PDB file of C-alpha atoms and ligand atoms in Angstrom:
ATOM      1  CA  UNK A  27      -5.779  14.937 -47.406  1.00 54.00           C
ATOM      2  CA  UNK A  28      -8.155  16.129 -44.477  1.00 68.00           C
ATOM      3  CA  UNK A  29     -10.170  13.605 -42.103  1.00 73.00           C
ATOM      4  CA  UNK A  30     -14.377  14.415 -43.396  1.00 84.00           C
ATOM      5  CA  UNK A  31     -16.275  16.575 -41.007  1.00 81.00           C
ATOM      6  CA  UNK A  32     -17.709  13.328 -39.728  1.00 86.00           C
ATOM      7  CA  UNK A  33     -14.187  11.968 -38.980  1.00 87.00           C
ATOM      8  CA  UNK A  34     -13.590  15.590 -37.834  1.00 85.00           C
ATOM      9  CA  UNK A  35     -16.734  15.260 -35.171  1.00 82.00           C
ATOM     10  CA  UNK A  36     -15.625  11.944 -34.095  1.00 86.00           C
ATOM     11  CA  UNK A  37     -12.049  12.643 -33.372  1.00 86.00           C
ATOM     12  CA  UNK A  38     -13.216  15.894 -31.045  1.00 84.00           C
ATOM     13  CA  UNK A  39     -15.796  14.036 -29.409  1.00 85.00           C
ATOM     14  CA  UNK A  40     -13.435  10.620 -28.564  1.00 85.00           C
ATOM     15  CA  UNK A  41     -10.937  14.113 -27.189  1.00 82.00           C
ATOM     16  CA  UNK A  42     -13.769  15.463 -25.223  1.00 81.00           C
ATOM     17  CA  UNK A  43     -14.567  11.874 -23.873  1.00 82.00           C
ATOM     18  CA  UNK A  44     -11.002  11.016 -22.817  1.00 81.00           C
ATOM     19  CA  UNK A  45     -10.739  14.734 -20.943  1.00 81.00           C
ATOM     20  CA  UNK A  46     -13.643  14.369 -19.244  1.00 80.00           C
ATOM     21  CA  UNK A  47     -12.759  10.934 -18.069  1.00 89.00           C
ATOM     22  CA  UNK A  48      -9.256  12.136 -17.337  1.00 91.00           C
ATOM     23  CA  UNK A  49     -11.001  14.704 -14.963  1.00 95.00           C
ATOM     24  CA  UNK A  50     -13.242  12.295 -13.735  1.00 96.00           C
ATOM     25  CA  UNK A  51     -10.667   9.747 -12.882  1.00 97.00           C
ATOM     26  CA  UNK A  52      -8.295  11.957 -11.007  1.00 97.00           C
ATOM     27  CA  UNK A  53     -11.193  13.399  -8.458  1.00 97.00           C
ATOM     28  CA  UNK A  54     -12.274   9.646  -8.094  1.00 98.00           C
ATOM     29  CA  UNK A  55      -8.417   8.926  -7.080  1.00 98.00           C
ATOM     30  CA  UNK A  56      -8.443  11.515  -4.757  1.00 98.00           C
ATOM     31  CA  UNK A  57     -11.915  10.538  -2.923  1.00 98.00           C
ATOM     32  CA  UNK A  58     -10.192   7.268  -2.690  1.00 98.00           C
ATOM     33  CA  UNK A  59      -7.096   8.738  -1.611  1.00 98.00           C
ATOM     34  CA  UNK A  60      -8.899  10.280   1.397  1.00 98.00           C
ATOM     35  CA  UNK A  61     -11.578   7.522   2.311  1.00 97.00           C
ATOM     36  CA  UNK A  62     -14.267   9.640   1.118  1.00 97.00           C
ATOM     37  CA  UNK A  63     -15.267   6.946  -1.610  1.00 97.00           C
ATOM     38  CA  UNK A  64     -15.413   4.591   1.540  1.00 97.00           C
ATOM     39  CA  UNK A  65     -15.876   0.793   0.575  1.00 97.00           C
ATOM     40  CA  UNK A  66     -15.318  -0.184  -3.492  1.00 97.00           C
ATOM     41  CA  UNK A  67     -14.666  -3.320  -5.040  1.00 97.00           C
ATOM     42  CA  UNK A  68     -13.400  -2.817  -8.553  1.00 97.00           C
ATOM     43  CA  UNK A  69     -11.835   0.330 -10.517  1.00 97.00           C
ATOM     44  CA  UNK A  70     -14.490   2.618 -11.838  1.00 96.00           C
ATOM     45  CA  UNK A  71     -14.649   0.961 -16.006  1.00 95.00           C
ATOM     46  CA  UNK A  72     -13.735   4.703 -17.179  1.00 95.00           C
ATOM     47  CA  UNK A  73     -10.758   4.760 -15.030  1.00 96.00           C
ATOM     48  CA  UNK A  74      -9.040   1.648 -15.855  1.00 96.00           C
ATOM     49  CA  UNK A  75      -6.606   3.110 -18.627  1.00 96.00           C
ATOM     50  CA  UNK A  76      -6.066   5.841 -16.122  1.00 97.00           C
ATOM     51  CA  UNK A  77      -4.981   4.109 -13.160  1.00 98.00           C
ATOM     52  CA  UNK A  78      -2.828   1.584 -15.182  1.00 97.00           C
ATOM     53  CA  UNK A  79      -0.989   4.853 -16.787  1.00 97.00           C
ATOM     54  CA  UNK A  80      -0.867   6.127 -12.597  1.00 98.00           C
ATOM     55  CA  UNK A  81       0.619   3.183 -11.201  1.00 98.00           C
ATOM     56  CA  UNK A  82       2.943   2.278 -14.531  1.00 95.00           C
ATOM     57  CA  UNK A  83       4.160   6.116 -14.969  1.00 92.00           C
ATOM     58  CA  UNK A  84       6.036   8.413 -12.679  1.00 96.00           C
ATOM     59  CA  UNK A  85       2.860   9.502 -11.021  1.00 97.00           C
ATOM     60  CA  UNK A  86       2.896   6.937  -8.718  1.00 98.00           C
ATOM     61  CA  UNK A  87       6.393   6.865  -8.208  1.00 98.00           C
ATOM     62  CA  UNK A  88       6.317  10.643  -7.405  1.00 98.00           C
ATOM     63  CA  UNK A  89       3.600  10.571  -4.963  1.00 98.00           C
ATOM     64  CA  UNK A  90       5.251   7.389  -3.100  1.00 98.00           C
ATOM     65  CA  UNK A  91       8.383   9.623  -3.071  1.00 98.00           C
ATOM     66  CA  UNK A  92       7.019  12.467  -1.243  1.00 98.00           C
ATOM     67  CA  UNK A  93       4.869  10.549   1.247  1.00 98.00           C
ATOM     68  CA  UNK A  94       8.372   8.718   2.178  1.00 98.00           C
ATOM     69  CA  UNK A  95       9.516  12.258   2.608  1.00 98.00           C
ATOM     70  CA  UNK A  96       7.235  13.358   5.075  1.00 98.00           C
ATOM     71  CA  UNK A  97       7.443  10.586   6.456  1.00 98.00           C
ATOM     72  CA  UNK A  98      11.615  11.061   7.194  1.00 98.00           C
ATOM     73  CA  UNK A  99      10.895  14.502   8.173  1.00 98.00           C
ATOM     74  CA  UNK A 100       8.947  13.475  11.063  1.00 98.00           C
ATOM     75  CA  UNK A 101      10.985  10.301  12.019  1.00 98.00           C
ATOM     76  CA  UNK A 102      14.230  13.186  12.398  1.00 98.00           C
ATOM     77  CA  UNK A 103      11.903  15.077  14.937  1.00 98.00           C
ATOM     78  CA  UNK A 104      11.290  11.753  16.727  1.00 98.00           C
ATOM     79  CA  UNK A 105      13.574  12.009  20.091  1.00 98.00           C
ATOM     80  CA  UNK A 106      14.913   8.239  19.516  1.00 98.00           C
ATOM     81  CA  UNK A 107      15.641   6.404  23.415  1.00 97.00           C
ATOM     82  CA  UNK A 108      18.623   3.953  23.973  1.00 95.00           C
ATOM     83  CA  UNK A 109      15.475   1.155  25.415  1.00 97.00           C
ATOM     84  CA  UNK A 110      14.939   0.077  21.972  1.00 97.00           C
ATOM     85  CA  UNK A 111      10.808   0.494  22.090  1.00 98.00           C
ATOM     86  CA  UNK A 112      10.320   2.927  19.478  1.00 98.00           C
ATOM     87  CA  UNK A 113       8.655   1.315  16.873  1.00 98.00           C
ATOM     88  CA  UNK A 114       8.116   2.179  13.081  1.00 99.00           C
ATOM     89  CA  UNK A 115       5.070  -0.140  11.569  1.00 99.00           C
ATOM     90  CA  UNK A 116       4.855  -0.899   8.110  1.00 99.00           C
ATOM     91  CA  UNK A 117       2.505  -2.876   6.106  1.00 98.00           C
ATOM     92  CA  UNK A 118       3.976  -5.014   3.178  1.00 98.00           C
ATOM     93  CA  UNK A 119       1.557  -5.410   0.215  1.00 98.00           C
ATOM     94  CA  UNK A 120       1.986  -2.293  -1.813  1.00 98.00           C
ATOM     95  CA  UNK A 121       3.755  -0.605   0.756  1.00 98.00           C
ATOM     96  CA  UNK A 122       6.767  -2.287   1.215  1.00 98.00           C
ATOM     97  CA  UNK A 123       6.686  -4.763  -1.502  1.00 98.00           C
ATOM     98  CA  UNK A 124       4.913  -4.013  -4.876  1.00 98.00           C
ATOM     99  CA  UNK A 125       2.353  -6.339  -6.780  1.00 98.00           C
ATOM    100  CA  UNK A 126       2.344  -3.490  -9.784  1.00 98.00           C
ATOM    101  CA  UNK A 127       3.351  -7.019 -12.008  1.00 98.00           C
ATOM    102  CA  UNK A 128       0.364  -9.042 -10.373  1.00 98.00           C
ATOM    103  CA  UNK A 129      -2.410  -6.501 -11.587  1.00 98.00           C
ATOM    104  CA  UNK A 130      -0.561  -5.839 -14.541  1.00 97.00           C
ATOM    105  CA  UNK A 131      -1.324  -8.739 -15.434  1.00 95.00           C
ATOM    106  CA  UNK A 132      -5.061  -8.424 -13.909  1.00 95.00           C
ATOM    107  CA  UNK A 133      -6.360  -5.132 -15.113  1.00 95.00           C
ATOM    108  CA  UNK A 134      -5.134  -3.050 -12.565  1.00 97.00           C
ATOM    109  CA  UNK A 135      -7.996  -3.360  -9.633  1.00 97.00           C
ATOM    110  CA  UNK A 136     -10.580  -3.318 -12.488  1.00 96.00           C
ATOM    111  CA  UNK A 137     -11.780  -6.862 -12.441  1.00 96.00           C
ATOM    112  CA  UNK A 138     -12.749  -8.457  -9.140  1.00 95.00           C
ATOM    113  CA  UNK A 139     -10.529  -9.331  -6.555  1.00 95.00           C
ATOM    114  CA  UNK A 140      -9.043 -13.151  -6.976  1.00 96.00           C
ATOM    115  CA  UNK A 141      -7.796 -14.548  -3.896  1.00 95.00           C
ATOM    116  CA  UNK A 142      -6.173 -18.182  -5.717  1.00 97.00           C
ATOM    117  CA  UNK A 143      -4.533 -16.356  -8.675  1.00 97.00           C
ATOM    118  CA  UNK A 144      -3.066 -13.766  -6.156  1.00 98.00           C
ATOM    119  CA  UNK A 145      -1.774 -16.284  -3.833  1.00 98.00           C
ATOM    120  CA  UNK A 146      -0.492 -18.181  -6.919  1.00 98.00           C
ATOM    121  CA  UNK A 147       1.689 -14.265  -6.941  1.00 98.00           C
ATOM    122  CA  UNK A 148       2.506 -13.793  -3.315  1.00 98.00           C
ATOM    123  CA  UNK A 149       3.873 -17.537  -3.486  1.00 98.00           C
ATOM    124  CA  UNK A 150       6.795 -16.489  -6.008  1.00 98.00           C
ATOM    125  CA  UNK A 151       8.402 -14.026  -3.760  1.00 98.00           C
ATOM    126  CA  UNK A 152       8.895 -11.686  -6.829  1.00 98.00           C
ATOM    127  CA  UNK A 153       7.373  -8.820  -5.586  1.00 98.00           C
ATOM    128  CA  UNK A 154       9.697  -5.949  -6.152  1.00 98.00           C
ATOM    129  CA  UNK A 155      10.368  -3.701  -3.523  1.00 98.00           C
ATOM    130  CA  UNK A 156       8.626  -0.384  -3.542  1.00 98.00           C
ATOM    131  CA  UNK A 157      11.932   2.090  -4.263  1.00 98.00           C
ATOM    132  CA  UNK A 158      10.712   4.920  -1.808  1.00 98.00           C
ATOM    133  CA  UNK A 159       9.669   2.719   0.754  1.00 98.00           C
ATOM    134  CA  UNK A 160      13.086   0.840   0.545  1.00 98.00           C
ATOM    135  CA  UNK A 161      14.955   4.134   0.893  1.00 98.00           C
ATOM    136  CA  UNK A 162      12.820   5.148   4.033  1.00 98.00           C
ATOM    137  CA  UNK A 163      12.882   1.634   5.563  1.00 98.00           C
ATOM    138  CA  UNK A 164      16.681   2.388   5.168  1.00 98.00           C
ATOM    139  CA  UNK A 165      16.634   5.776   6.754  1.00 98.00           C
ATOM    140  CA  UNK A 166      14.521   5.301   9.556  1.00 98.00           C
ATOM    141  CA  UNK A 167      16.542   1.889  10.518  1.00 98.00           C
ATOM    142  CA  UNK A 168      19.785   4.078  10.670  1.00 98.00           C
ATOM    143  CA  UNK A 169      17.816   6.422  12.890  1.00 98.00           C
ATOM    144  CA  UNK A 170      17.178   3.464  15.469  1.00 98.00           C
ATOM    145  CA  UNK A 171      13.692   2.575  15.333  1.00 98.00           C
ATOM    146  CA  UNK A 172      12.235  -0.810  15.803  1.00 98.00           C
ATOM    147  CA  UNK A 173      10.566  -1.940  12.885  1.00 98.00           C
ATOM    148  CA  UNK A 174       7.645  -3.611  12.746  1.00 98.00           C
ATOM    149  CA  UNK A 175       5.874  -5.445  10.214  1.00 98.00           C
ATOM    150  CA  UNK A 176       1.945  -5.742  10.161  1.00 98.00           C
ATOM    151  CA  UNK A 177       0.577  -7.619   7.402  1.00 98.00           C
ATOM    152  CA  UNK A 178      -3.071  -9.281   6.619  1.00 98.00           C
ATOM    153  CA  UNK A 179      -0.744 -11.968   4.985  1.00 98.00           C
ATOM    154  CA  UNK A 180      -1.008 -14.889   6.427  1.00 98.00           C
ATOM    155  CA  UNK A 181       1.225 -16.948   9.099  1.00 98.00           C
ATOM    156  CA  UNK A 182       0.804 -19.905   6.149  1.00 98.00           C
ATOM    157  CA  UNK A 183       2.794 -17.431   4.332  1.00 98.00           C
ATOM    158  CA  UNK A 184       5.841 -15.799   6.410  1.00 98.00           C
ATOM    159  CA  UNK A 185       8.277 -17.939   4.862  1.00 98.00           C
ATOM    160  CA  UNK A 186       7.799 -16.709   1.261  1.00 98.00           C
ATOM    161  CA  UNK A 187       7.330 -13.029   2.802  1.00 98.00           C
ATOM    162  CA  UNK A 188      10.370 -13.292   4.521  1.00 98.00           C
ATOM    163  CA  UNK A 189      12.216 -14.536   1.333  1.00 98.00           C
ATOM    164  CA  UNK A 190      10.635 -11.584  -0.612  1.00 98.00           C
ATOM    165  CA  UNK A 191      11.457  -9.115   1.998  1.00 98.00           C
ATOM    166  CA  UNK A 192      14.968 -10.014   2.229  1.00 98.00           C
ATOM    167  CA  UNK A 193      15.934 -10.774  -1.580  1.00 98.00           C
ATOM    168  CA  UNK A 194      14.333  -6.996  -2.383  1.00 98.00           C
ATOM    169  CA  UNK A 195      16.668  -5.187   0.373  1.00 98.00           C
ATOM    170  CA  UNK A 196      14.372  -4.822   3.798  1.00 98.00           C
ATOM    171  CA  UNK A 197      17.786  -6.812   5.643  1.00 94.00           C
ATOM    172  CA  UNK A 198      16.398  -6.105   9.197  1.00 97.00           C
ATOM    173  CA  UNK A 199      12.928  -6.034  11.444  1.00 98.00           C
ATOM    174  CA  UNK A 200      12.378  -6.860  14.756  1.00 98.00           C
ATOM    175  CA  UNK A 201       8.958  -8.851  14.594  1.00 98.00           C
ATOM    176  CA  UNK A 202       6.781  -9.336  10.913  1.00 98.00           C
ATOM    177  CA  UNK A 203       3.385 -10.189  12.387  1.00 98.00           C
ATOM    178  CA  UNK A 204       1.003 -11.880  10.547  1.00 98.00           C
ATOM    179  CA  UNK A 205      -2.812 -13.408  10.585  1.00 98.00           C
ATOM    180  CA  UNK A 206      -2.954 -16.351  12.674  1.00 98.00           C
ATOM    181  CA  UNK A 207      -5.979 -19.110  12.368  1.00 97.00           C
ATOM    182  CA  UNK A 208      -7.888 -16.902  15.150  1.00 97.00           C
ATOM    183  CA  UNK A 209      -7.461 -13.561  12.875  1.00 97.00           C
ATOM    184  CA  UNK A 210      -8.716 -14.937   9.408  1.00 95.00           C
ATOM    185  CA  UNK A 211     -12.549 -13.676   9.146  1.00 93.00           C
ATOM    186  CA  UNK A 212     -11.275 -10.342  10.939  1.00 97.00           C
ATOM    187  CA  UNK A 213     -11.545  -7.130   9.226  1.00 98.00           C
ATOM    188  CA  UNK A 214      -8.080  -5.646   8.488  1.00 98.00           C
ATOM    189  CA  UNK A 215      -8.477  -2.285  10.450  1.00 98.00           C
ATOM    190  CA  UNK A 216      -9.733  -4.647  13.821  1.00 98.00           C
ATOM    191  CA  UNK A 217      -7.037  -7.133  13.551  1.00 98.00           C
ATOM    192  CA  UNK A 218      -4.318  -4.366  13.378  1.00 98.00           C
ATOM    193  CA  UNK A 219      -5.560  -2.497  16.233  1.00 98.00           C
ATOM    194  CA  UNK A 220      -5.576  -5.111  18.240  1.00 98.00           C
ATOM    195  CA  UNK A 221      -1.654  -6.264  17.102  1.00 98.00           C
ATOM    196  CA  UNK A 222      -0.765  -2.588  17.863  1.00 98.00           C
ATOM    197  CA  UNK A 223      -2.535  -2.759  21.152  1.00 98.00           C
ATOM    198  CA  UNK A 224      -0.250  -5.725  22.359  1.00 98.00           C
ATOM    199  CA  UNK A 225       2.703  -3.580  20.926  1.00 98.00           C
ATOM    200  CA  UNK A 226       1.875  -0.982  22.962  1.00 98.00           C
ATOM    201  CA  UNK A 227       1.035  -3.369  25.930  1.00 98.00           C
ATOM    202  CA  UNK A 228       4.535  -4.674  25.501  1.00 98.00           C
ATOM    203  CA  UNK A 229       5.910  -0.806  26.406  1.00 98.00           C
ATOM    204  CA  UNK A 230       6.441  -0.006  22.481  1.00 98.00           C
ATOM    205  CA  UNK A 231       6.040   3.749  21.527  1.00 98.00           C
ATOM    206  CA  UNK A 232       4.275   3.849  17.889  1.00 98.00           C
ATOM    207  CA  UNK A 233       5.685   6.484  16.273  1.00 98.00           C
ATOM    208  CA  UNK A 234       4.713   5.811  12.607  1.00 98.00           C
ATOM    209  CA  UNK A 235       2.804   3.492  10.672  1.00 98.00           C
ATOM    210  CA  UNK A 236       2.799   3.624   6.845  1.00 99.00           C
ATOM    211  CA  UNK A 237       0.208   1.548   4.565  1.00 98.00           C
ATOM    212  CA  UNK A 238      -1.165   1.725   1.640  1.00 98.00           C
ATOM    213  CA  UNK A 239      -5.270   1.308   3.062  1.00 98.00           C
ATOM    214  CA  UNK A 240      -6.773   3.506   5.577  1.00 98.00           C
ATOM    215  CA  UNK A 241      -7.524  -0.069   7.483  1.00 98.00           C
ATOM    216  CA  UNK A 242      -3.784  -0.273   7.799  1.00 98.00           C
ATOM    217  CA  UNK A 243      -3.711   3.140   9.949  1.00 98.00           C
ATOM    218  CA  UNK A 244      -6.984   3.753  11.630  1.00 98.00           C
ATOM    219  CA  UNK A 245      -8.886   2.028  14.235  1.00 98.00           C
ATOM    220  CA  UNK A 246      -7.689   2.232  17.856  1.00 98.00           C
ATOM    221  CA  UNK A 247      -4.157   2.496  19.277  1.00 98.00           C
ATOM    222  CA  UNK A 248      -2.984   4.420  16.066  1.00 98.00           C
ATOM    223  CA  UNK A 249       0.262   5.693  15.692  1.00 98.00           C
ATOM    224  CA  UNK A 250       1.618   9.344  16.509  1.00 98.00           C
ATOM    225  CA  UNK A 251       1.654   9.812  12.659  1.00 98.00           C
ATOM    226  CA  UNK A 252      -0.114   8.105   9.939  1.00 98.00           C
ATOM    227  CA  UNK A 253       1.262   7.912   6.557  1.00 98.00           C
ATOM    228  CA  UNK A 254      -0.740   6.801   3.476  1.00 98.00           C
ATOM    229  CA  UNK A 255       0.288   5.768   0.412  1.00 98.00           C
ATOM    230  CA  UNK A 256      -1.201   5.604  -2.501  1.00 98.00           C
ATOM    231  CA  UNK A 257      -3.535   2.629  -4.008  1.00 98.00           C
ATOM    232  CA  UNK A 258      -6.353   3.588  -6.994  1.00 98.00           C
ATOM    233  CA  UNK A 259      -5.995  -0.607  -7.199  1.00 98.00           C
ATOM    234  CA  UNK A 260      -8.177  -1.712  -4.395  1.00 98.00           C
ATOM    235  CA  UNK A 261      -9.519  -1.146  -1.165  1.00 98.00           C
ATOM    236  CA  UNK A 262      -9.336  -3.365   1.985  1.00 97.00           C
ATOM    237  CA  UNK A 263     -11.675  -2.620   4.970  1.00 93.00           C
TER     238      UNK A 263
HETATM  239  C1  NAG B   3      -9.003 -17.118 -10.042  1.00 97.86           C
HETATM  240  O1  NAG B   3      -7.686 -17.582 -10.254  1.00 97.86           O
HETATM  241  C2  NAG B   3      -7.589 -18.973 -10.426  1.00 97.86           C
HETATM  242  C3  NAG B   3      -6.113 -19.338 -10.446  1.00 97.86           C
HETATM  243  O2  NAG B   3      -5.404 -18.598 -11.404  1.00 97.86           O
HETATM  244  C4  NAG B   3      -8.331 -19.367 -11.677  1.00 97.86           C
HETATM  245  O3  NAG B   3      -8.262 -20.779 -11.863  1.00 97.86           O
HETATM  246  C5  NAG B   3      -9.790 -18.947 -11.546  1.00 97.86           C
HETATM  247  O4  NAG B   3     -10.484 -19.198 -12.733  1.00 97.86           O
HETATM  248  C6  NAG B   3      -9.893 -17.470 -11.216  1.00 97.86           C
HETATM  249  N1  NAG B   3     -11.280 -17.142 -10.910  1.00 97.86           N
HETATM  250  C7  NAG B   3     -11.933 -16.182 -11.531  1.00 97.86           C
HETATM  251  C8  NAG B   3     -13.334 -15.947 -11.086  1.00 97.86           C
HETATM  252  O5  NAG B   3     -11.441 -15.528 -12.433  1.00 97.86           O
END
């Protein structure tokens, strides 16, 4: 038995709707991808269903796979010195560790940010680790750099990163840096220049820095190469 033409219409149009959205979606991911969008607080209400199927498919995966790539390719052209000072930063949240079961659980960056409930998260130290990260952190320790972790966690909370670090696979860094009481109404992208500016005062070379928000690369004192990966979840200035 066939739908009636009204069923017919409605079907097409709820197709039409989801393509356009799809379309939509995809060039909003990208103009957050690049910093174009600049400053946004929640997922677009369109693009929820899309991002949740981005970051819970193999998109995500895929794309966090061949930034980790690039990112080996240049570490191999990196002339490594025996004075231990070349340095590798990372960020953690949703660069080294994964909180894909936190906003699961939230609407994937589509309701407001909740700084208790995700707290409540980061206190379990059951973030998994995010695979192509892990393999990189792997690869890049084998090629003798420093690593070094910069995180707008808090100092409150290195013991329960540390734990969550170490039970997901990252065995080794040389220094995990975190915000002290002075660093807590800082904007991300000021506080991490000035951490890599004592790095680099100290006689560390910053090679690469990987992180998931463009406050985690840009500012002053950035790294040789800058590797971003991707977030449609949120945005941190
Ligand atoms: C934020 O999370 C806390 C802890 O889970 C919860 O009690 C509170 O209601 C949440 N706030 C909002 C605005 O949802």
């Amino acid at each position: 038995m066939g739908a009636s033409p009204s069923l017919r219409f409605l079907l097409l149009w709820i197709a039409i709707a989801a393509a356009a959205d799809e379309l939509y979606c995809d060039s909003w991911r990208l103009s957050v991808e690049t910093n174009n969008a600049g400053s946004w607080r929640t997922v677009p209400p369109p693009c929820r269903g899309f991002v949740e199927e981005y970051m819970s498919g193999e998109r995500y995966a895929s794309d966090s796979n061949v930034v980790a790539l690039e990112s080996l390719a240049f570490a191999k052209s990196v002339q490594i010195t025996d004075d231990g000072k070349d340095a590798w930063i990372f960020d953690v949240d949703e660069t080294l560790l994964s909180n894909i079961p936190y906003y699961a659980s939230t609407g994937y960056g589509s309701k407001l940010f909740n700084v208790t409930s995700f707290n409540e998260w980061v206190n379990l130290a059951s973030a998994p680790a995010l695979p192509a990260s892990l393999r990189l952190y792997e690869d890049l320790l084998i090629l003798g750099f420093q690593m070094i972790l910069l995180t707008g966690r808090t100092e409150s909370q290195r013991k329960i990163t540390e734990d969550n670090l170490l039970l997901t696979g990252y065995g080794y860094w040389k220094r995990l840096i975190l915000r002290e009481a002075l660093d807590l109404g800082k904007p991300a992208v000021k506080f991490k220049s000035e951490r890599r500016a004592e790095l680099e005062g100290e006689g560390l070379r910053i090679h690469g820095n990987s992180g998931d928000q463009w406050s985690d690369l840009l500012g002053s004192t950035m790294a040789r190469r800058s590797f971003k990966l991707p977030n449609p979840m949120y945005y941190i200035g």
